[in-house]
mmCIF file with all atom_site columns, C-alpha atoms in Angstrom:
data_model
loop_
_atom_site.group_PDB
_atom_site.id
_atom_site.type_symbol
_atom_site.label_atom_id
_atom_site.label_alt_id
_atom_site.label_comp_id
_atom_site.label_asym_id
_atom_site.label_entity_id
_atom_site.label_seq_id
_atom_site.pdbx_PDB_ins_code
_atom_site.Cartn_x
_atom_site.Cartn_y
_atom_site.Cartn_z
_atom_site.occupancy
_atom_site.B_iso_or_equiv
_atom_site.pdbx_formal_charge
_atom_site.auth_seq_id
_atom_site.auth_comp_id
_atom_site.auth_asym_id
_atom_site.auth_atom_id
_atom_site.pdbx_PDB_model_num
ATOM 1   C CA . MET A 1 1   ? -18.276 -10.572 -16.807 1.00 0.00 ? 1   MET A CA 1
ATOM 2   C CA . ALA A 1 2   ? -16.355 -8.452  -19.291 1.00 0.00 ? 2   ALA A CA 1
ATOM 3   C CA . ILE A 1 3   ? -14.044 -6.253  -17.135 1.00 0.00 ? 3   ILE A CA 1
ATOM 4   C CA . HIS A 1 4   ? -12.606 -3.788  -19.646 1.00 0.00 ? 4   HIS A CA 1
ATOM 5   C CA . PRO A 1 5   ? -15.959 -1.998  -20.558 1.00 0.00 ? 5   PRO A CA 1
ATOM 6   C CA . LEU A 1 6   ? -16.789 -1.642  -16.886 1.00 0.00 ? 6   LEU A CA 1
ATOM 7   C CA . ILE A 1 7   ? -13.374 0.027   -16.171 1.00 0.00 ? 7   ILE A CA 1
ATOM 8   C CA . GLU A 1 8   ? -13.962 2.306   -19.229 1.00 0.00 ? 8   GLU A CA 1
ATOM 9   C CA . GLN A 1 9   ? -17.163 3.471   -17.681 1.00 0.00 ? 9   GLN A CA 1
ATOM 10  C CA . ASP A 1 10  ? -15.434 4.215   -14.343 1.00 0.00 ? 10  ASP A CA 1
ATOM 11  C CA . LYS A 1 11  ? -12.422 6.051   -16.081 1.00 0.00 ? 11  LYS A CA 1
ATOM 12  C CA . ASP A 1 12  ? -13.643 9.485   -14.936 1.00 0.00 ? 12  ASP A CA 1
ATOM 13  C CA . TYR A 1 13  ? -14.220 8.132   -11.402 1.00 0.00 ? 13  TYR A CA 1
ATOM 14  C CA . ILE A 1 14  ? -10.783 6.672   -11.287 1.00 0.00 ? 14  ILE A CA 1
ATOM 15  C CA . ILE A 1 15  ? -9.122  9.881   -12.563 1.00 0.00 ? 15  ILE A CA 1
ATOM 16  C CA . SER A 1 16  ? -11.007 12.001  -10.158 1.00 0.00 ? 16  SER A CA 1
ATOM 17  C CA . LEU A 1 17  ? -10.049 9.773   -7.154  1.00 0.00 ? 17  LEU A CA 1
ATOM 18  C CA . ARG A 1 18  ? -6.396  9.732   -8.199  1.00 0.00 ? 18  ARG A CA 1
ATOM 19  C CA . ARG A 1 19  ? -6.280  13.529  -8.550  1.00 0.00 ? 19  ARG A CA 1
ATOM 20  C CA . TRP A 1 20  ? -8.051  14.030  -5.203  1.00 0.00 ? 20  TRP A CA 1
ATOM 21  C CA . PHE A 1 21  ? -5.516  11.826  -3.365  1.00 0.00 ? 21  PHE A CA 1
ATOM 22  C CA . HIS A 1 22  ? -2.596  13.516  -5.305  1.00 0.00 ? 22  HIS A CA 1
ATOM 23  C CA . SER A 1 23  ? -3.719  17.007  -4.042  1.00 0.00 ? 23  SER A CA 1
ATOM 24  C CA . HIS A 1 24  ? -4.339  15.810  -0.481  1.00 0.00 ? 24  HIS A CA 1
ATOM 25  C CA . PRO A 1 25  ? -1.007  13.749  0.302   1.00 0.00 ? 25  PRO A CA 1
ATOM 26  C CA . GLU A 1 26  ? -0.246  12.714  3.828   1.00 0.00 ? 26  GLU A CA 1
ATOM 27  C CA . LEU A 1 27  ? 2.829   11.406  5.331   1.00 0.00 ? 27  LEU A CA 1
ATOM 28  C CA . SER A 1 28  ? 3.406   7.968   6.613   1.00 0.00 ? 28  SER A CA 1
ATOM 29  C CA . MET A 1 29  ? 1.156   7.027   9.527   1.00 0.00 ? 29  MET A CA 1
ATOM 30  C CA . LYS A 1 30  ? -0.544  10.439  9.328   1.00 0.00 ? 30  LYS A CA 1
ATOM 31  C CA . GLU A 1 31  ? -2.849  9.542   6.562   1.00 0.00 ? 31  GLU A CA 1
ATOM 32  C CA . PHE A 1 32  ? -6.016  10.652  8.411   1.00 0.00 ? 32  PHE A CA 1
ATOM 33  C CA . GLU A 1 33  ? -7.823  12.444  5.712   1.00 0.00 ? 33  GLU A CA 1
ATOM 34  C CA . THR A 1 34  ? -6.860  9.777   3.125   1.00 0.00 ? 34  THR A CA 1
ATOM 35  C CA . ALA A 1 35  ? -8.259  7.118   5.358   1.00 0.00 ? 35  ALA A CA 1
ATOM 36  C CA . LYS A 1 36  ? -11.499 9.036   5.880   1.00 0.00 ? 36  LYS A CA 1
ATOM 37  C CA . ARG A 1 37  ? -11.877 9.409   2.131   1.00 0.00 ? 37  ARG A CA 1
ATOM 38  C CA . ILE A 1 38  ? -11.306 5.645   1.534   1.00 0.00 ? 38  ILE A CA 1
ATOM 39  C CA . GLU A 1 39  ? -13.940 4.848   4.175   1.00 0.00 ? 39  GLU A CA 1
ATOM 40  C CA . GLU A 1 40  ? -16.462 7.112   2.624   1.00 0.00 ? 40  GLU A CA 1
ATOM 41  C CA . GLU A 1 41  ? -15.947 5.615   -0.755  1.00 0.00 ? 41  GLU A CA 1
ATOM 42  C CA . LEU A 1 42  ? -16.202 2.054   0.332   1.00 0.00 ? 42  LEU A CA 1
ATOM 43  C CA . ASN A 1 43  ? -19.143 2.683   2.834   1.00 0.00 ? 43  ASN A CA 1
ATOM 44  C CA . ALA A 1 44  ? -20.984 4.523   -0.204  1.00 0.00 ? 44  ALA A CA 1
ATOM 45  C CA . ILE A 1 45  ? -21.015 1.067   -2.089  1.00 0.00 ? 45  ILE A CA 1
ATOM 46  C CA . GLY A 1 46  ? -22.010 -1.019  0.807   1.00 0.00 ? 46  GLY A CA 1
ATOM 47  C CA . ILE A 1 47  ? -18.521 -2.327  2.017   1.00 0.00 ? 47  ILE A CA 1
ATOM 48  C CA . PRO A 1 48  ? -18.070 -2.332  5.810   1.00 0.00 ? 48  PRO A CA 1
ATOM 49  C CA . THR A 1 49  ? -14.685 -0.825  6.875   1.00 0.00 ? 49  THR A CA 1
ATOM 50  C CA . PHE A 1 50  ? -12.418 -1.367  9.807   1.00 0.00 ? 50  PHE A CA 1
ATOM 51  C CA . ARG A 1 51  ? -9.600  0.996   11.075  1.00 0.00 ? 51  ARG A CA 1
ATOM 52  C CA . VAL A 1 52  ? -6.504  -0.990  11.776  1.00 0.00 ? 52  VAL A CA 1
ATOM 53  C CA . GLY A 1 53  ? -4.117  1.205   13.633  1.00 0.00 ? 53  GLY A CA 1
ATOM 54  C CA . ALA A 1 54  ? -4.613  4.982   13.363  1.00 0.00 ? 54  ALA A CA 1
ATOM 55  C CA . THR A 1 55  ? -4.953  5.074   9.636   1.00 0.00 ? 55  THR A CA 1
ATOM 56  C CA . GLY A 1 56  ? -4.852  1.574   7.955   1.00 0.00 ? 56  GLY A CA 1
ATOM 57  C CA . VAL A 1 57  ? -8.273  0.644   6.569   1.00 0.00 ? 57  VAL A CA 1
ATOM 58  C CA . LEU A 1 58  ? -9.597  -2.799  5.775   1.00 0.00 ? 58  LEU A CA 1
ATOM 59  C CA . GLY A 1 59  ? -12.832 -3.725  3.961   1.00 0.00 ? 59  GLY A CA 1
ATOM 60  C CA . VAL A 1 60  ? -14.413 -6.888  3.291   1.00 0.00 ? 60  VAL A CA 1
ATOM 61  C CA . LEU A 1 61  ? -16.520 -7.729  0.262   1.00 0.00 ? 61  LEU A CA 1
ATOM 62  C CA . LYS A 1 62  ? -18.446 -10.873 -0.123  1.00 0.00 ? 62  LYS A CA 1
ATOM 63  C CA . GLY A 1 63  ? -19.591 -12.471 -3.441  1.00 0.00 ? 63  GLY A CA 1
ATOM 64  C CA . ARG A 1 64  ? -23.255 -13.472 -3.460  1.00 0.00 ? 64  ARG A CA 1
ATOM 65  C CA . LYS A 1 65  ? -22.860 -16.513 -5.675  1.00 0.00 ? 65  LYS A CA 1
ATOM 66  C CA . GLY A 1 66  ? -21.815 -18.669 -2.725  1.00 0.00 ? 66  GLY A CA 1
ATOM 67  C CA . PRO A 1 67  ? -18.614 -19.501 -0.711  1.00 0.00 ? 67  PRO A CA 1
ATOM 68  C CA . GLY A 1 68  ? -15.208 -19.672 -2.457  1.00 0.00 ? 68  GLY A CA 1
ATOM 69  C CA . ARG A 1 69  ? -11.690 -18.425 -2.015  1.00 0.00 ? 69  ARG A CA 1
ATOM 70  C CA . ARG A 1 70  ? -10.601 -15.611 0.023   1.00 0.00 ? 70  ARG A CA 1
ATOM 71  C CA . VAL A 1 71  ? -8.401  -13.071 -1.676  1.00 0.00 ? 71  VAL A CA 1
ATOM 72  C CA . VAL A 1 72  ? -6.530  -9.968  -0.448  1.00 0.00 ? 72  VAL A CA 1
ATOM 73  C CA . LEU A 1 73  ? -6.339  -6.831  -2.705  1.00 0.00 ? 73  LEU A CA 1
ATOM 74  C CA . ARG A 1 74  ? -3.849  -4.406  -1.303  1.00 0.00 ? 74  ARG A CA 1
ATOM 75  C CA . ALA A 1 75  ? -2.988  -0.854  -1.842  1.00 0.00 ? 75  ALA A CA 1
ATOM 76  C CA . ASP A 1 76  ? -0.591  1.655   -0.056  1.00 0.00 ? 76  ASP A CA 1
ATOM 77  C CA . THR A 1 77  ? -1.742  5.232   0.843   1.00 0.00 ? 77  THR A CA 1
ATOM 78  C CA . ASP A 1 78  ? 1.017   7.286   2.278   1.00 0.00 ? 78  ASP A CA 1
ATOM 79  C CA . ALA A 1 79  ? 3.067   10.134  0.360   1.00 0.00 ? 79  ALA A CA 1
ATOM 80  C CA . LEU A 1 80  ? 6.717   11.266  0.602   1.00 0.00 ? 80  LEU A CA 1
ATOM 81  C CA . PRO A 1 81  ? 8.327   14.361  1.948   1.00 0.00 ? 81  PRO A CA 1
ATOM 82  C CA . ILE A 1 82  ? 9.013   15.891  -1.478  1.00 0.00 ? 82  ILE A CA 1
ATOM 83  C CA . GLN A 1 83  ? 7.839   19.115  -2.866  1.00 0.00 ? 83  GLN A CA 1
ATOM 84  C CA . ASP A 1 84  ? 5.327   18.948  -5.791  1.00 0.00 ? 84  ASP A CA 1
ATOM 85  C CA . GLU A 1 85  ? 6.591   21.273  -8.450  1.00 0.00 ? 85  GLU A CA 1
ATOM 86  C CA . LYS A 1 86  ? 3.669   20.447  -10.871 1.00 0.00 ? 86  LYS A CA 1
ATOM 87  C CA . THR A 1 87  ? 1.501   23.368  -11.950 1.00 0.00 ? 87  THR A CA 1
ATOM 88  C CA . VAL A 1 88  ? -1.542  21.254  -12.787 1.00 0.00 ? 88  VAL A CA 1
ATOM 89  C CA . PRO A 1 89  ? -4.861  22.082  -10.862 1.00 0.00 ? 89  PRO A CA 1
ATOM 90  C CA . TYR A 1 90  ? -4.544  18.896  -8.913  1.00 0.00 ? 90  TYR A CA 1
ATOM 91  C CA . ALA A 1 91  ? -0.963  19.530  -7.617  1.00 0.00 ? 91  ALA A CA 1
ATOM 92  C CA . SER A 1 92  ? -0.299  18.914  -3.820  1.00 0.00 ? 92  SER A CA 1
ATOM 93  C CA . GLN A 1 93  ? -1.881  21.299  -1.513  1.00 0.00 ? 93  GLN A CA 1
ATOM 94  C CA . CYS A 1 94  ? 0.487   20.259  1.140   1.00 0.00 ? 94  CYS A CA 1
ATOM 95  C CA . PRO A 1 95  ? 3.896   22.031  1.036   1.00 0.00 ? 95  PRO A CA 1
ATOM 96  C CA . GLY A 1 96  ? 6.770   19.658  1.008   1.00 0.00 ? 96  GLY A CA 1
ATOM 97  C CA . VAL A 1 97  ? 4.548   16.605  0.824   1.00 0.00 ? 97  VAL A CA 1
ATOM 98  C CA . MET A 1 98  ? 3.727   14.782  -2.438  1.00 0.00 ? 98  MET A CA 1
ATOM 99  C CA . HIS A 1 99  ? 2.627   11.413  -3.914  1.00 0.00 ? 99  HIS A CA 1
ATOM 100 C CA . ALA A 1 100 ? 5.658   10.796  -5.748  1.00 0.00 ? 100 ALA A CA 1
ATOM 101 C CA . CYS A 1 101 ? 5.712   6.975   -5.543  1.00 0.00 ? 101 CYS A CA 1
ATOM 102 C CA . GLY A 1 102 ? 2.211   6.266   -6.997  1.00 0.00 ? 102 GLY A CA 1
ATOM 103 C CA . HIS A 1 103 ? 0.229   5.471   -3.915  1.00 0.00 ? 103 HIS A CA 1
ATOM 104 C CA . ASP A 1 104 ? -2.486  7.887   -4.970  1.00 0.00 ? 104 ASP A CA 1
ATOM 105 C CA . ALA A 1 105 ? -2.924  5.776   -8.208  1.00 0.00 ? 105 ALA A CA 1
ATOM 106 C CA . HIS A 1 106 ? -2.704  2.457   -6.250  1.00 0.00 ? 106 HIS A CA 1
ATOM 107 C CA . THR A 1 107 ? -5.429  3.750   -3.990  1.00 0.00 ? 107 THR A CA 1
ATOM 108 C CA . ALA A 1 108 ? -7.640  4.943   -6.786  1.00 0.00 ? 108 ALA A CA 1
ATOM 109 C CA . MET A 1 109 ? -7.223  1.747   -8.640  1.00 0.00 ? 109 MET A CA 1
ATOM 110 C CA . LEU A 1 110 ? -8.203  -0.512  -5.807  1.00 0.00 ? 110 LEU A CA 1
ATOM 111 C CA . LEU A 1 111 ? -11.239 1.642   -4.967  1.00 0.00 ? 111 LEU A CA 1
ATOM 112 C CA . SER A 1 112 ? -12.296 1.419   -8.558  1.00 0.00 ? 112 SER A CA 1
ATOM 113 C CA . ALA A 1 113 ? -11.870 -2.250  -8.663  1.00 0.00 ? 113 ALA A CA 1
ATOM 114 C CA . LEU A 1 114 ? -13.957 -2.778  -5.544  1.00 0.00 ? 114 LEU A CA 1
ATOM 115 C CA . GLN A 1 115 ? -16.669 -0.562  -7.115  1.00 0.00 ? 115 GLN A CA 1
ATOM 116 C CA . VAL A 1 116 ? -16.917 -2.896  -10.049 1.00 0.00 ? 116 VAL A CA 1
ATOM 117 C CA . LEU A 1 117 ? -16.788 -6.079  -7.878  1.00 0.00 ? 117 LEU A CA 1
ATOM 118 C CA . SER A 1 118 ? -19.467 -4.784  -5.495  1.00 0.00 ? 118 SER A CA 1
ATOM 119 C CA . ALA A 1 119 ? -21.730 -3.735  -8.396  1.00 0.00 ? 119 ALA A CA 1
ATOM 120 C CA . HIS A 1 120 ? -21.392 -7.334  -9.797  1.00 0.00 ? 120 HIS A CA 1
ATOM 121 C CA . ARG A 1 121 ? -21.161 -9.302  -6.543  1.00 0.00 ? 121 ARG A CA 1
ATOM 122 C CA . GLU A 1 122 ? -24.130 -11.492 -7.646  1.00 0.00 ? 122 GLU A CA 1
ATOM 123 C CA . GLU A 1 123 ? -21.795 -12.992 -10.301 1.00 0.00 ? 123 GLU A CA 1
ATOM 124 C CA . TRP A 1 124 ? -18.856 -14.347 -8.386  1.00 0.00 ? 124 TRP A CA 1
ATOM 125 C CA . THR A 1 125 ? -18.109 -16.390 -5.377  1.00 0.00 ? 125 THR A CA 1
ATOM 126 C CA . GLY A 1 126 ? -15.735 -15.943 -2.357  1.00 0.00 ? 126 GLY A CA 1
ATOM 127 C CA . GLN A 1 127 ? -14.505 -13.074 -0.417  1.00 0.00 ? 127 GLN A CA 1
ATOM 128 C CA . ILE A 1 128 ? -12.386 -10.070 -1.145  1.00 0.00 ? 128 ILE A CA 1
ATOM 129 C CA . VAL A 1 129 ? -10.561 -8.583  1.730   1.00 0.00 ? 129 VAL A CA 1
ATOM 130 C CA . ALA A 1 130 ? -9.422  -4.993  0.674   1.00 0.00 ? 130 ALA A CA 1
ATOM 131 C CA . VAL A 1 131 ? -6.343  -3.670  2.547   1.00 0.00 ? 131 VAL A CA 1
ATOM 132 C CA . PHE A 1 132 ? -5.278  -0.070  2.481   1.00 0.00 ? 132 PHE A CA 1
ATOM 133 C CA . GLU A 1 133 ? -1.839  -0.054  4.105   1.00 0.00 ? 133 GLU A CA 1
ATOM 134 C CA . GLN A 1 134 ? -0.727  2.862   6.109   1.00 0.00 ? 134 GLN A CA 1
ATOM 135 C CA . GLY A 1 135 ? 2.932   3.870   6.371   1.00 0.00 ? 135 GLY A CA 1
ATOM 136 C CA . GLU A 1 136 ? 4.409   1.685   3.579   1.00 0.00 ? 136 GLU A CA 1
ATOM 137 C CA . GLU A 1 137 ? 7.361   4.025   3.097   1.00 0.00 ? 137 GLU A CA 1
ATOM 138 C CA . THR A 1 138 ? 8.436   3.205   6.727   1.00 0.00 ? 138 THR A CA 1
ATOM 139 C CA . SER A 1 139 ? 8.085   -0.574  6.095   1.00 0.00 ? 139 SER A CA 1
ATOM 140 C CA . TYR A 1 140 ? 6.369   -0.745  9.521   1.00 0.00 ? 140 TYR A CA 1
ATOM 141 C CA . GLY A 1 141 ? 2.726   0.268   8.651   1.00 0.00 ? 141 GLY A CA 1
ATOM 142 C CA . VAL A 1 142 ? 1.921   -3.103  7.288   1.00 0.00 ? 142 VAL A CA 1
ATOM 143 C CA . ILE A 1 143 ? 2.743   -5.017  10.558  1.00 0.00 ? 143 ILE A CA 1
ATOM 144 C CA . PRO A 1 144 ? -0.654  -4.205  12.376  1.00 0.00 ? 144 PRO A CA 1
ATOM 145 C CA . LEU A 1 145 ? -2.536  -5.044  9.267   1.00 0.00 ? 145 LEU A CA 1
ATOM 146 C CA . LEU A 1 146 ? -0.815  -8.379  8.918   1.00 0.00 ? 146 LEU A CA 1
ATOM 147 C CA . GLU A 1 147 ? -1.436  -8.996  12.617  1.00 0.00 ? 147 GLU A CA 1
ATOM 148 C CA . HIS A 1 148 ? -5.194  -8.092  12.122  1.00 0.00 ? 148 HIS A CA 1
ATOM 149 C CA . LEU A 1 149 ? -5.555  -10.387 9.027   1.00 0.00 ? 149 LEU A CA 1
ATOM 150 C CA . GLU A 1 150 ? -3.932  -13.252 11.019  1.00 0.00 ? 150 GLU A CA 1
ATOM 151 C CA . ALA A 1 151 ? -6.178  -12.736 14.023  1.00 0.00 ? 151 ALA A CA 1
ATOM 152 C CA . GLN A 1 152 ? -9.465  -12.291 12.179  1.00 0.00 ? 152 GLN A CA 1
ATOM 153 C CA . PHE A 1 153 ? -9.230  -14.759 9.251   1.00 0.00 ? 153 PHE A CA 1
ATOM 154 C CA . ASP A 1 154 ? -8.198  -18.482 9.038   1.00 0.00 ? 154 ASP A CA 1
ATOM 155 C CA . GLY A 1 155 ? -5.894  -18.064 6.049   1.00 0.00 ? 155 GLY A CA 1
ATOM 156 C CA . MET A 1 156 ? -5.941  -16.441 2.562   1.00 0.00 ? 156 MET A CA 1
ATOM 157 C CA . ASP A 1 157 ? -6.154  -18.229 -0.788  1.00 0.00 ? 157 ASP A CA 1
ATOM 158 C CA . GLY A 1 158 ? -4.007  -15.391 -2.532  1.00 0.00 ? 158 GLY A CA 1
ATOM 159 C CA . CYS A 1 159 ? -2.892  -11.670 -2.276  1.00 0.00 ? 159 CYS A CA 1
ATOM 160 C CA . PHE A 1 160 ? -2.587  -9.304  -5.159  1.00 0.00 ? 160 PHE A CA 1
ATOM 161 C CA . ALA A 1 161 ? -0.627  -5.878  -4.911  1.00 0.00 ? 161 ALA A CA 1
ATOM 162 C CA . LEU A 1 162 ? 0.392   -3.952  -7.858  1.00 0.00 ? 162 LEU A CA 1
ATOM 163 C CA . HIS A 1 163 ? 2.679   -0.833  -8.467  1.00 0.00 ? 163 HIS A CA 1
ATOM 164 C CA . VAL A 1 164 ? 2.820   1.571   -11.099 1.00 0.00 ? 164 VAL A CA 1
ATOM 165 C CA . TYR A 1 165 ? 6.101   1.605   -13.045 1.00 0.00 ? 165 TYR A CA 1
ATOM 166 C CA . ALA A 1 166 ? 7.357   4.531   -15.121 1.00 0.00 ? 166 ALA A CA 1
ATOM 167 C CA . GLY A 1 167 ? 9.746   2.145   -17.083 1.00 0.00 ? 167 GLY A CA 1
ATOM 168 C CA . ALA A 1 168 ? 6.751   0.153   -18.573 1.00 0.00 ? 168 ALA A CA 1
ATOM 169 C CA . PRO A 1 169 ? 5.016   1.366   -21.759 1.00 0.00 ? 169 PRO A CA 1
ATOM 170 C CA . ALA A 1 170 ? 1.789   3.335   -21.141 1.00 0.00 ? 170 ALA A CA 1
ATOM 171 C CA . GLY A 1 171 ? -1.223  1.067   -21.287 1.00 0.00 ? 171 GLY A CA 1
ATOM 172 C CA . THR A 1 172 ? 0.523   -2.169  -20.616 1.00 0.00 ? 172 THR A CA 1
ATOM 173 C CA . LEU A 1 173 ? 0.763   -4.579  -17.628 1.00 0.00 ? 173 LEU A CA 1
ATOM 174 C CA . SER A 1 174 ? 4.015   -6.427  -16.577 1.00 0.00 ? 174 SER A CA 1
ATOM 175 C CA . VAL A 1 175 ? 3.359   -9.703  -14.942 1.00 0.00 ? 175 VAL A CA 1
ATOM 176 C CA . GLN A 1 176 ? 6.288   -11.765 -13.714 1.00 0.00 ? 176 GLN A CA 1
ATOM 177 C CA . PRO A 1 177 ? 6.830   -14.682 -11.329 1.00 0.00 ? 177 PRO A CA 1
ATOM 178 C CA . GLY A 1 178 ? 8.577   -14.438 -8.098  1.00 0.00 ? 178 GLY A CA 1
ATOM 179 C CA . HIS A 1 179 ? 9.860   -11.101 -6.517  1.00 0.00 ? 179 HIS A CA 1
ATOM 180 C CA . VAL A 1 180 ? 9.769   -8.034  -8.847  1.00 0.00 ? 180 VAL A CA 1
ATOM 181 C CA . MET A 1 181 ? 10.699  -4.975  -6.874  1.00 0.00 ? 181 MET A CA 1
ATOM 182 C CA . CYS A 1 182 ? 12.847  -4.603  -3.772  1.00 0.00 ? 182 CYS A CA 1
ATOM 183 C CA . GLY A 1 183 ? 11.656  -4.253  -0.128  1.00 0.00 ? 183 GLY A CA 1
ATOM 184 C CA . ALA A 1 184 ? 13.222  -2.900  2.892   1.00 0.00 ? 184 ALA A CA 1
ATOM 185 C CA . ALA A 1 185 ? 14.197  -5.074  6.030   1.00 0.00 ? 185 ALA A CA 1
ATOM 186 C CA . GLY A 1 186 ? 16.248  -4.099  9.084   1.00 0.00 ? 186 GLY A CA 1
ATOM 187 C CA . PHE A 1 187 ? 18.402  -6.223  11.111  1.00 0.00 ? 187 PHE A CA 1
ATOM 188 C CA . ASP A 1 188 ? 21.004  -5.695  13.991  1.00 0.00 ? 188 ASP A CA 1
ATOM 189 C CA . VAL A 1 189 ? 24.533  -6.950  14.366  1.00 0.00 ? 189 VAL A CA 1
ATOM 190 C CA . VAL A 1 190 ? 26.474  -7.014  17.466  1.00 0.00 ? 190 VAL A CA 1
ATOM 191 C CA . LEU A 1 191 ? 30.299  -7.094  17.356  1.00 0.00 ? 191 LEU A CA 1
ATOM 192 C CA . THR A 1 192 ? 32.052  -8.004  20.610  1.00 0.00 ? 192 THR A CA 1
ATOM 193 C CA . GLY A 1 193 ? 35.774  -7.361  20.885  1.00 0.00 ? 193 GLY A CA 1
ATOM 194 C CA . LYS A 1 194 ? 38.448  -7.717  23.617  1.00 0.00 ? 194 LYS A CA 1
ATOM 195 C CA . GLY A 1 195 ? 40.244  -4.691  25.050  1.00 0.00 ? 195 GLY A CA 1
ATOM 196 C CA . GLY A 1 196 ? 43.938  -4.201  25.632  1.00 0.00 ? 196 GLY A CA 1
ATOM 197 C CA . HIS A 1 197 ? 46.874  -1.966  25.141  1.00 0.00 ? 197 HIS A CA 1
ATOM 198 C CA . SER A 1 198 ? 48.082  -0.373  21.861  1.00 0.00 ? 198 SER A CA 1
ATOM 199 C CA . SER A 1 199 ? 51.420  -1.879  22.635  1.00 0.00 ? 199 SER A CA 1
ATOM 200 C CA . ARG A 1 200 ? 50.226  -5.355  22.235  1.00 0.00 ? 200 ARG A CA 1
ATOM 201 C CA . PRO A 1 201 ? 47.473  -5.153  19.597  1.00 0.00 ? 201 PRO A CA 1
ATOM 202 C CA . ASP A 1 202 ? 48.046  -8.892  18.965  1.00 0.00 ? 202 ASP A CA 1
ATOM 203 C CA . LEU A 1 203 ? 46.273  -9.559  22.490  1.00 0.00 ? 203 LEU A CA 1
ATOM 204 C CA . CYS A 1 204 ? 43.374  -7.560  21.738  1.00 0.00 ? 204 CYS A CA 1
ATOM 205 C CA . ASN A 1 205 ? 40.367  -8.113  19.438  1.00 0.00 ? 205 ASN A CA 1
ATOM 206 C CA . ASN A 1 206 ? 39.328  -4.794  17.784  1.00 0.00 ? 206 ASN A CA 1
ATOM 207 C CA . PRO A 1 207 ? 35.595  -5.043  16.761  1.00 0.00 ? 207 PRO A CA 1
ATOM 208 C CA . VAL A 1 208 ? 36.148  -1.974  14.425  1.00 0.00 ? 208 VAL A CA 1
ATOM 209 C CA . ASP A 1 209 ? 38.281  -4.214  12.188  1.00 0.00 ? 209 ASP A CA 1
ATOM 210 C CA . CYS A 1 210 ? 35.466  -6.506  11.875  1.00 0.00 ? 210 CYS A CA 1
ATOM 211 C CA . PHE A 1 211 ? 33.040  -3.818  11.218  1.00 0.00 ? 211 PHE A CA 1
ATOM 212 C CA . VAL A 1 212 ? 35.182  -2.317  8.408   1.00 0.00 ? 212 VAL A CA 1
ATOM 213 C CA . SER A 1 213 ? 35.192  -5.786  6.742   1.00 0.00 ? 213 SER A CA 1
ATOM 214 C CA . ILE A 1 214 ? 31.559  -6.195  6.947   1.00 0.00 ? 214 ILE A CA 1
ATOM 215 C CA . TYR A 1 215 ? 30.995  -2.654  5.780   1.00 0.00 ? 215 TYR A CA 1
#
């Protein structure tokens, strides 16, 4: 199956999807219309969908050539609290909200990939689990999706998630091993001191001193 000609055929579809998502941005964990549009697109090509949490969407596509590997394809869907100052027809219709991190493109690309895979499902084996992640900007939206995948599937053979990058030349792909972009993770630190009197600081244990050193 030659992929490039199929994608070229879908070029207008991909562009129209991306522009729709760009003009209808929604903040993290509030991607209700976005999730609805994703479900409509997937259902139209025969892919059943499942809501995970309020706005996470998961779709499963099976190849008809036989059993095989199970692979996750993932996109994120939320926008950022930024004013869109573009004057193009597809500029954000939501004041103070904008797809400034490329999630509109990520979602459109995954939907297009699924359309191609669905149209040619007689030619491949295995199973595609499409994950449209809610609230990626919060770092917490993925948790219910991961829990759902763990509960419903007995493991995955691979996972692919891409990101647009303004630093790469147009029309190119950057493929590198290991971690490429940073993520966010939170942790707690508890500092315990010992009280006393300012006249005998040598008998005290001031946690602020420790905190300053850590900081």
